[in-house]
Amino acid sequence: MTLFGHAISMPALYGQLLIGLINGSFYALLSLGLAVIFGMLQIVNFAHGAFYMMGAFAAYFLLTLTGLDYWFALILSPLIIGAIGAVVERLFLKRLAGFDPLYSLLLTFGLALVFQGLFQNYFGASGMPYSIPKQLAGAWNLGFMFLPVYRGWVIVASVVVCLGTWLVIEKTKLGAYLRAATENPTMVRAFGVNVPRMVTLTYGFGVALAAFAGVLAAPIAQVRPGMGADIIAVVFAVVVIGGMGSILGSIVTGFVLGVVEGLTKVFYPEASNTVVFVIMAIVLLVRPAGLFGRA
Amino acid sequence: MTATVDASAATDSTGRNRKANLIAFAVMALLVAIAPFVAYPFFVMQALCFALFACAFNLLIGYVNLLSLGHAMFLGLASYVCAHAAKVWGLEPVSAILVGTVASAALGLIVGALAIRSSGIYFAMITVAFSQMVYFFCVEAPFTHGEDGIQGVPQGLALGLFSLSNPWILYVFVAIVFLFGFLAIQRIVNSPFGEILKAIRENEPRVISLGYRATLYKLAAFTLSAAFAGLAGATKAIVAQNASLTDVAFAMSGEVVLMTLVGGMGTFYGPVVGAVIVVSMQNYLAQFGEWVTVIQGVVFVACVLAFRRGIVGELAARAKVTL
């Protein structure tokens, strides 16, 4: 099979589809975290990539310093990094509540520089290896391709966490409080709900989602200080394409764009790095508020 | 988000302002004149290029309240195009710089047309994404030579008369470009067009209701900002005799925000002061490696939390003038 002058082999196609789904898993988790934070705080968390990187490093430290393995890290790393996020919200972001949201953006941008610089200082540009847990080693033979078990696990874990978050926000009482506080925080406070605490916890939760993605990524990509900075621009494009307001939109767009990127690697590899941005430009022309966003 | 004195300042303060600006400009011109005798001229020239870059960025954030987090794309693209024009096409430096500037202005027009429909944080994210796209383009396009960049750019004879390989002539040339760019931006901001921009910053719906097409004004401001950023990048390519991925990378977009924030957003002299501080910081702290990034981040956080007016903004507020 040939297209645009490239010979396309089916195994390569399936392989890139799989890589696309995996990248999509990370895009979805990260853009979901950004959407959750944006919904409640009306800010763009520029430090999101840095928290993703710190999540991976937390897994690495848990293993090397305390011997706690991948499964502990999957729970503990989001808790630790999420707690750091909550502290950041309380110490810094809270003070900027009354100001133009651009200041909060600049603040998180500065924090991202601090975190990334610190890790680069101690670890350089090189990566730390983190091995795949033994329960998830090996590969399944699907007949048409081999699926490494760990990669299948990443996709499943991401889908479960994303849908779980969506269900909590859309279908539970806690989610109803959250949505209400987004619409009218003063009124919700008048009903006796501690909105400032909710804001802190929401920021912590969004950050924890990034850290969770970081732990998932640790065995696939190496644990590197630059891993967050590399992915964040694409995630921003994903958020712009999906539309800022929508939780489900950010999840769907994340997965779809991951797959589109994977397919581009097969059909037109030169454009694989830029395809997401090109799609963003087209979406901006047609629907400036994003595919799922409200104008 | 600017920290300038209210736009509707009393008319009797205009005289004060004019005087303060004259003094500030005289001090700056004097410093530009003596700087190469006290500091390493190459360093001063680079600082002047970055100062112009920051002034261009400030045109958007300071006077239209649009935060671009991808301005490196304009600096970097113009730098590449100018280097290519001078080296491969053999253009003399002034024409090469003009070609680079026009390339960035064109890119600004395209990106602006797409990004200007949104504002605030949405606008910021869109500029991040587009600059990343330009970065990947520069990594892969054959004429930029990827990781190597364009090296050994000839400085040549400006207008066929002045040999820029003479460091003194080069310094005068760069100083003229900087002062031209600085005064042009000041003129734009103080023109009727600039007044509309500031009105959009204060209350966009009202400007629209008065019959102005705010989107076109914003697009014009964005394109102008891109052009001046391009002028800075193209000049830098002639000064440094190279164009590399550093100038188009995301970190550069962050640095220009830092320069403007430290110096004072929405002030004419703030970006210049901020650029000199940030460039000196990088120069003198280079031995500390990645600590520079950490320090920059800390300065960022500190400025946002406690020093939103920046140095010049703070001085101007104390002296009750607009600088």
mmCIF file of N, CA, C and O in Angstrom, chain A residues 19-91:
data_model
loop_
_atom_site.group_PDB
_atom_site.id
_atom_site.type_symbol
_atom_site.label_atom_id
_atom_site.label_comp_id
_atom_site.label_asym_id
_atom_site.label_seq_id
_atom_site.Cartn_x
_atom_site.Cartn_y
_atom_site.Cartn_z
ATOM 1 N N ILE A 19 1.105 3.683 19.320
ATOM 2 C CA ILE A 19 1.854 4.798 19.909
ATOM 3 C C ILE A 19 0.957 6.022 20.013
ATOM 4 O O ILE A 19 0.978 6.753 21.015
ATOM 5 N N GLY A 20 0.133 6.224 18.970
ATOM 6 C CA GLY A 20 -0.796 7.350 18.984
ATOM 7 C C GLY A 20 -1.764 7.254 20.147
ATOM 8 O O GLY A 20 -2.014 8.247 20.839
ATOM 9 N N LEU A 21 -2.294 6.041 20.387
ATOM 10 C CA LEU A 21 -3.231 5.864 21.504
ATOM 11 C C LEU A 21 -2.539 6.138 22.828
ATOM 12 O O LEU A 21 -3.126 6.707 23.748
ATOM 13 N N ILE A 22 -1.271 5.720 22.926
ATOM 14 C CA ILE A 22 -0.544 5.945 24.178
ATOM 15 C C ILE A 22 -0.276 7.421 24.391
ATOM 16 O O ILE A 22 -0.537 7.972 25.465
ATOM 17 N N ASN A 23 0.207 8.105 23.338
ATOM 18 C CA ASN A 23 0.390 9.553 23.467
ATOM 19 C C ASN A 23 -0.935 10.209 23.799
ATOM 20 O O ASN A 23 -0.998 11.119 24.626
ATOM 21 N N GLY A 24 -1.999 9.727 23.140
ATOM 22 C CA GLY A 24 -3.330 10.260 23.409
ATOM 23 C C GLY A 24 -3.713 10.081 24.865
ATOM 24 O O GLY A 24 -4.358 10.949 25.457
ATOM 25 N N SER A 25 -3.303 8.948 25.476
ATOM 26 C CA SER A 25 -3.605 8.718 26.889
ATOM 27 C C SER A 25 -2.995 9.814 27.748
ATOM 28 O O SER A 25 -3.624 10.289 28.695
ATOM 29 N N PHE A 26 -1.756 10.204 27.401
ATOM 30 C CA PHE A 26 -1.102 11.260 28.177
ATOM 31 C C PHE A 26 -1.740 12.611 27.894
ATOM 32 O O PHE A 26 -1.979 13.397 28.811
ATOM 33 N N TYR A 27 -2.011 12.885 26.609
ATOM 34 C CA TYR A 27 -2.663 14.158 26.270
ATOM 35 C C TYR A 27 -3.981 14.284 27.022
ATOM 36 O O TYR A 27 -4.312 15.347 27.551
ATOM 37 N N ALA A 28 -4.754 13.185 27.044
ATOM 38 C CA ALA A 28 -6.072 13.234 27.669
ATOM 39 C C ALA A 28 -5.949 13.517 29.163
ATOM 40 O O ALA A 28 -6.627 14.383 29.703
ATOM 41 N N LEU A 29 -5.042 12.776 29.846
ATOM 42 C CA LEU A 29 -4.886 12.981 31.290
ATOM 43 C C LEU A 29 -4.426 14.405 31.605
ATOM 44 O O LEU A 29 -4.915 15.045 32.533
ATOM 45 N N LEU A 30 -3.476 14.895 30.797
ATOM 46 C CA LEU A 30 -2.934 16.231 31.077
ATOM 47 C C LEU A 30 -3.943 17.319 30.749
ATOM 48 O O LEU A 30 -4.117 18.272 31.514
ATOM 49 N N SER A 31 -4.628 17.194 29.603
ATOM 50 C CA SER A 31 -5.572 18.254 29.262
ATOM 51 C C SER A 31 -6.787 18.185 30.179
ATOM 52 O O SER A 31 -7.398 19.216 30.476
ATOM 53 N N LEU A 32 -7.122 16.983 30.663
ATOM 54 C CA LEU A 32 -8.204 16.877 31.642
ATOM 55 C C LEU A 32 -7.840 17.651 32.914
ATOM 56 O O LEU A 32 -8.653 18.420 33.445
ATOM 57 N N GLY A 33 -6.617 17.458 33.394
ATOM 58 C CA GLY A 33 -6.164 18.180 34.585
ATOM 59 C C GLY A 33 -6.227 19.687 34.372
ATOM 60 O O GLY A 33 -6.702 20.430 35.230
ATOM 61 N N LEU A 34 -5.776 20.134 33.187
ATOM 62 C CA LEU A 34 -5.838 21.568 32.876
ATOM 63 C C LEU A 34 -7.281 22.052 32.867
ATOM 64 O O LEU A 34 -7.593 23.135 33.369
ATOM 65 N N ALA A 35 -8.189 21.232 32.291
ATOM 66 C CA ALA A 35 -9.595 21.627 32.193
ATOM 67 C C ALA A 35 -10.228 21.716 33.574
ATOM 68 O O ALA A 35 -10.995 22.633 33.864
ATOM 69 N N VAL A 36 -9.908 20.740 34.455
ATOM 70 C CA VAL A 36 -10.462 20.753 35.815
ATOM 71 C C VAL A 36 -10.013 22.015 36.542
ATOM 72 O O VAL A 36 -10.812 22.721 37.165
ATOM 73 N N ILE A 37 -8.704 22.317 36.436
ATOM 74 C CA ILE A 37 -8.171 23.502 37.109
ATOM 75 C C ILE A 37 -8.780 24.766 36.517
ATOM 76 O O ILE A 37 -9.200 25.667 37.235
ATOM 77 N N PHE A 38 -8.874 24.798 35.199
ATOM 78 C CA PHE A 38 -9.422 25.994 34.555
ATOM 79 C C PHE A 38 -10.874 26.213 34.974
ATOM 80 O O PHE A 38 -11.290 27.336 35.255
ATOM 81 N N GLY A 39 -11.636 25.128 35.031
ATOM 82 C CA GLY A 39 -13.044 25.236 35.379
ATOM 83 C C GLY A 39 -13.242 25.920 36.715
ATOM 84 O O GLY A 39 -14.115 26.769 36.873
ATOM 85 N N MET A 40 -12.408 25.563 37.685
ATOM 86 C CA MET A 40 -12.603 26.071 39.037
ATOM 87 C C MET A 40 -11.870 27.393 39.263
ATOM 88 O O MET A 40 -12.406 28.310 39.873
ATOM 89 N N LEU A 41 -10.630 27.499 38.799
ATOM 90 C CA LEU A 41 -9.809 28.668 39.134
ATOM 91 C C LEU A 41 -9.732 29.695 38.016
ATOM 92 O O LEU A 41 -9.216 30.781 38.222
ATOM 93 N N GLN A 42 -10.224 29.334 36.835
ATOM 94 C CA GLN A 42 -10.148 30.231 35.665
ATOM 95 C C GLN A 42 -8.708 30.606 35.327
ATOM 96 O O GLN A 42 -8.444 31.714 34.882
ATOM 97 N N ILE A 43 -7.777 29.687 35.591
ATOM 98 C CA ILE A 43 -6.395 29.979 35.200
ATOM 99 C C ILE A 43 -5.835 28.820 34.381
ATOM 100 O O ILE A 43 -6.318 27.690 34.475
ATOM 101 N N VAL A 44 -4.837 29.133 33.564
ATOM 102 C CA VAL A 44 -4.124 28.089 32.848
ATOM 103 C C VAL A 44 -2.898 27.734 33.667
ATOM 104 O O VAL A 44 -2.109 28.600 34.021
ATOM 105 N N ASN A 45 -2.776 26.473 33.998
ATOM 106 C CA ASN A 45 -1.670 26.041 34.833
ATOM 107 C C ASN A 45 -0.446 25.740 33.981
ATOM 108 O O ASN A 45 -0.286 24.642 33.466
ATOM 109 N N PHE A 46 0.431 26.721 33.845
ATOM 110 C CA PHE A 46 1.623 26.524 33.025
ATOM 111 C C PHE A 46 2.598 25.549 33.657
ATOM 112 O O PHE A 46 3.469 25.017 32.989
ATOM 113 N N ALA A 47 2.470 25.337 34.959
ATOM 114 C CA ALA A 47 3.382 24.421 35.630
ATOM 115 C C ALA A 47 2.947 22.961 35.442
ATOM 116 O O ALA A 47 3.541 22.061 36.020
ATOM 117 N N HIS A 48 1.913 22.743 34.623
ATOM 118 C CA HIS A 48 1.381 21.390 34.491
ATOM 119 C C HIS A 48 2.430 20.389 33.992
ATOM 120 O O HIS A 48 2.517 19.276 34.502
ATOM 121 N N GLY A 49 3.210 20.813 33.008
ATOM 122 C CA GLY A 49 4.259 19.950 32.482
ATOM 123 C C GLY A 49 5.301 19.640 33.552
ATOM 124 O O GLY A 49 5.804 18.521 33.656
ATOM 125 N N ALA A 50 5.617 20.649 34.373
ATOM 126 C CA ALA A 50 6.603 20.452 35.435
ATOM 127 C C ALA A 50 6.070 19.457 36.469
ATOM 128 O O ALA A 50 6.815 18.595 36.962
ATOM 129 N N PHE A 51 4.776 19.536 36.785
ATOM 130 C CA PHE A 51 4.201 18.594 37.749
ATOM 131 C C PHE A 51 4.182 17.167 37.187
ATOM 132 O O PHE A 51 4.380 16.193 37.911
ATOM 133 N N TYR A 52 3.942 17.059 35.888
ATOM 134 C CA TYR A 52 3.985 15.757 35.199
ATOM 135 C C TYR A 52 5.384 15.146 35.342
ATOM 136 O O TYR A 52 5.548 13.980 35.733
ATOM 137 N N MET A 53 6.398 15.985 35.094
ATOM 138 C CA MET A 53 7.786 15.541 35.232
ATOM 139 C C MET A 53 8.069 15.154 36.691
ATOM 140 O O MET A 53 8.691 14.123 36.965
ATOM 141 N N MET A 54 7.572 15.954 37.636
ATOM 142 C CA MET A 54 7.837 15.668 39.044
ATOM 143 C C MET A 54 7.133 14.386 39.484
ATOM 144 O O MET A 54 7.639 13.663 40.355
ATOM 145 N N GLY A 55 5.986 14.096 38.881
ATOM 146 C CA GLY A 55 5.303 12.835 39.177
ATOM 147 C C GLY A 55 6.176 11.645 38.811
ATOM 148 O O GLY A 55 6.295 10.676 39.569
ATOM 149 N N ALA A 56 6.804 11.736 37.632
ATOM 150 C CA ALA A 56 7.696 10.656 37.197
ATOM 151 C C ALA A 56 8.904 10.557 38.124
ATOM 152 O O ALA A 56 9.328 9.455 38.503
ATOM 153 N N PHE A 57 9.457 11.710 38.507
ATOM 154 C CA PHE A 57 10.616 11.700 39.404
ATOM 155 C C PHE A 57 10.240 11.164 40.791
ATOM 156 O O PHE A 57 11.035 10.478 41.430
ATOM 157 N N ALA A 58 9.027 11.480 41.231
ATOM 158 C CA ALA A 58 8.586 10.955 42.530
ATOM 159 C C ALA A 58 8.578 9.433 42.500
ATOM 160 O O ALA A 58 9.037 8.772 43.447
ATOM 161 N N ALA A 59 8.098 8.856 41.391
ATOM 162 C CA ALA A 59 8.103 7.395 41.248
ATOM 163 C C ALA A 59 9.537 6.870 41.306
ATOM 164 O O ALA A 59 9.831 5.865 41.970
ATOM 165 N N TYR A 60 10.443 7.575 40.633
ATOM 166 C CA TYR A 60 11.835 7.167 40.590
ATOM 167 C C TYR A 60 12.454 7.198 42.001
ATOM 168 O O TYR A 60 13.127 6.260 42.424
ATOM 169 N N PHE A 61 12.175 8.297 42.744
ATOM 170 C CA PHE A 61 12.720 8.416 44.095
ATOM 171 C C PHE A 61 12.109 7.389 45.037
ATOM 172 O O PHE A 61 12.800 6.816 45.879
ATOM 173 N N LEU A 62 10.809 7.147 44.897
ATOM 174 C CA LEU A 62 10.165 6.162 45.762
ATOM 175 C C LEU A 62 10.837 4.805 45.587
ATOM 176 O O LEU A 62 11.046 4.072 46.547
ATOM 177 N N LEU A 63 11.201 4.493 44.343
ATOM 178 C CA LEU A 63 11.837 3.201 44.074
ATOM 179 C C LEU A 63 13.268 3.165 44.583
ATOM 180 O O LEU A 63 13.667 2.227 45.283
ATOM 181 N N THR A 64 14.046 4.201 44.249
ATOM 182 C CA THR A 64 15.473 4.134 44.570
ATOM 183 C C THR A 64 15.752 4.440 46.046
ATOM 184 O O THR A 64 16.678 3.886 46.622
ATOM 185 N N LEU A 65 14.963 5.309 46.654
ATOM 186 C CA LEU A 65 15.259 5.691 48.038
ATOM 187 C C LEU A 65 14.535 4.826 49.064
ATOM 188 O O LEU A 65 15.073 4.516 50.125
ATOM 189 N N THR A 66 13.284 4.460 48.766
ATOM 190 C CA THR A 66 12.525 3.711 49.772
ATOM 191 C C THR A 66 12.181 2.304 49.318
ATOM 192 O O THR A 66 11.640 1.516 50.088
ATOM 193 N N GLY A 67 12.469 1.988 48.060
ATOM 194 C CA GLY A 67 12.205 0.649 47.567
ATOM 195 C C GLY A 67 10.739 0.379 47.255
ATOM 196 O O GLY A 67 10.368 -0.758 46.962
ATOM 197 N N LEU A 68 9.899 1.432 47.343
ATOM 198 C CA LEU A 68 8.481 1.231 47.023
ATOM 199 C C LEU A 68 8.323 1.122 45.509
ATOM 200 O O LEU A 68 8.822 1.955 44.772
ATOM 201 N N ASP A 69 7.619 0.086 45.057
ATOM 202 C CA ASP A 69 7.611 -0.180 43.623
ATOM 203 C C ASP A 69 6.534 0.635 42.887
ATOM 204 O O ASP A 69 5.855 1.486 43.458
ATOM 205 N N TYR A 70 6.402 0.305 41.608
ATOM 206 C CA TYR A 70 5.509 1.008 40.699
ATOM 207 C C TYR A 70 4.101 1.172 41.251
ATOM 208 O O TYR A 70 3.499 2.235 41.164
ATOM 209 N N TRP A 71 3.549 0.095 41.834
ATOM 210 C CA TRP A 71 2.137 0.141 42.259
ATOM 211 C C TRP A 71 1.927 1.117 43.407
ATOM 212 O O TRP A 71 0.911 1.794 43.458
ATOM 213 N N PHE A 72 2.913 1.181 44.325
ATOM 214 C CA PHE A 72 2.838 2.204 45.374
ATOM 215 C C PHE A 72 2.957 3.588 44.759
ATOM 216 O O PHE A 72 2.231 4.511 45.137
ATOM 217 N N ALA A 73 3.901 3.712 43.811
ATOM 218 C CA ALA A 73 4.144 5.016 43.198
ATOM 219 C C ALA A 73 2.890 5.542 42.507
ATOM 220 O O ALA A 73 2.597 6.736 42.543
ATOM 221 N N LEU A 74 2.142 4.627 41.903
ATOM 222 C CA LEU A 74 0.942 5.021 41.169
ATOM 223 C C LEU A 74 -0.058 5.729 42.089
ATOM 224 O O LEU A 74 -0.819 6.585 41.647
ATOM 225 N N ILE A 75 -0.059 5.344 43.378
ATOM 226 C CA ILE A 75 -0.948 6.001 44.350
ATOM 227 C C ILE A 75 -0.214 7.155 45.040
ATOM 228 O O ILE A 75 -0.748 8.254 45.162
ATOM 229 N N LEU A 76 1.016 6.890 45.515
ATOM 230 C CA LEU A 76 1.712 7.862 46.366
ATOM 231 C C LEU A 76 2.184 9.094 45.602
ATOM 232 O O LEU A 76 2.068 10.211 46.095
ATOM 233 N N SER A 77 2.698 8.888 44.392
ATOM 234 C CA SER A 77 3.238 10.025 43.651
ATOM 235 C C SER A 77 2.171 11.096 43.392
ATOM 236 O O SER A 77 2.410 12.281 43.665
ATOM 237 N N PRO A 78 0.968 10.709 42.889
ATOM 238 C CA PRO A 78 -0.061 11.756 42.724
ATOM 239 C C PRO A 78 -0.424 12.417 44.054
ATOM 240 O O PRO A 78 -0.669 13.631 44.082
ATOM 241 N N LEU A 79 -0.415 11.650 45.159
ATOM 242 C CA LEU A 79 -0.746 12.247 46.457
ATOM 243 C C LEU A 79 0.300 13.276 46.864
ATOM 244 O O LEU A 79 -0.027 14.386 47.292
ATOM 245 N N ILE A 80 1.577 12.898 46.713
ATOM 246 C CA ILE A 80 2.667 13.808 47.111
ATOM 247 C C ILE A 80 2.661 15.058 46.241
ATOM 248 O O ILE A 80 2.646 16.187 46.742
ATOM 249 N N ILE A 81 2.651 14.856 44.932
ATOM 250 C CA ILE A 81 2.734 16.007 44.021
ATOM 251 C C ILE A 81 1.450 16.835 44.116
ATOM 252 O O ILE A 81 1.485 18.072 44.063
ATOM 253 N N GLY A 82 0.316 16.158 44.290
ATOM 254 C CA GLY A 82 -0.946 16.879 44.462
ATOM 255 C C GLY A 82 -0.901 17.756 45.708
ATOM 256 O O GLY A 82 -1.382 18.891 45.702
ATOM 257 N N ALA A 83 -0.275 17.224 46.792
ATOM 258 C CA ALA A 83 -0.149 18.014 48.021
ATOM 259 C C ALA A 83 0.734 19.234 47.765
ATOM 260 O O ALA A 83 0.431 20.341 48.232
ATOM 261 N N ILE A 84 1.821 19.034 47.000
ATOM 262 C CA ILE A 84 2.674 20.181 46.650
ATOM 263 C C ILE A 84 1.849 21.212 45.882
ATOM 264 O O ILE A 84 1.937 22.420 46.138
ATOM 265 N N GLY A 85 1.014 20.717 44.963
ATOM 266 C CA GLY A 85 0.140 21.614 44.203
ATOM 267 C C GLY A 85 -0.771 22.414 45.121
ATOM 268 O O GLY A 85 -0.936 23.625 44.953
ATOM 269 N N ALA A 86 -1.366 21.716 46.125
ATOM 270 C CA ALA A 86 -2.273 22.397 47.044
ATOM 271 C C ALA A 86 -1.534 23.494 47.808
ATOM 272 O O ALA A 86 -2.064 24.589 48.020
ATOM 273 N N VAL A 87 -0.287 23.201 48.193
ATOM 274 C CA VAL A 87 0.518 24.206 48.894
ATOM 275 C C VAL A 87 0.779 25.409 47.979
ATOM 276 O O VAL A 87 0.670 26.564 48.403
ATOM 277 N N VAL A 88 1.113 25.109 46.716
ATOM 278 C CA VAL A 88 1.352 26.184 45.746
ATOM 279 C C VAL A 88 0.117 27.078 45.635
ATOM 280 O O VAL A 88 0.207 28.311 45.635
ATOM 281 N N GLU A 89 -1.050 26.436 45.598
ATOM 282 C CA GLU A 89 -2.286 27.221 45.480
ATOM 283 C C GLU A 89 -2.461 28.116 46.695
ATOM 284 O O GLU A 89 -2.746 29.303 46.573
ATOM 285 N N ARG A 90 -2.277 27.508 47.885
ATOM 286 C CA ARG A 90 -2.476 28.277 49.117
ATOM 287 C C ARG A 90 -1.457 29.407 49.266
ATOM 288 O O ARG A 90 -1.791 30.509 49.668
ATOM 289 N N LEU A 91 -0.198 29.107 48.944
ATOM 290 C CA LEU A 91 0.857 30.096 49.169
ATOM 291 C C LEU A 91 0.868 31.207 48.129
ATOM 292 O O LEU A 91 1.100 32.361 48.451
#
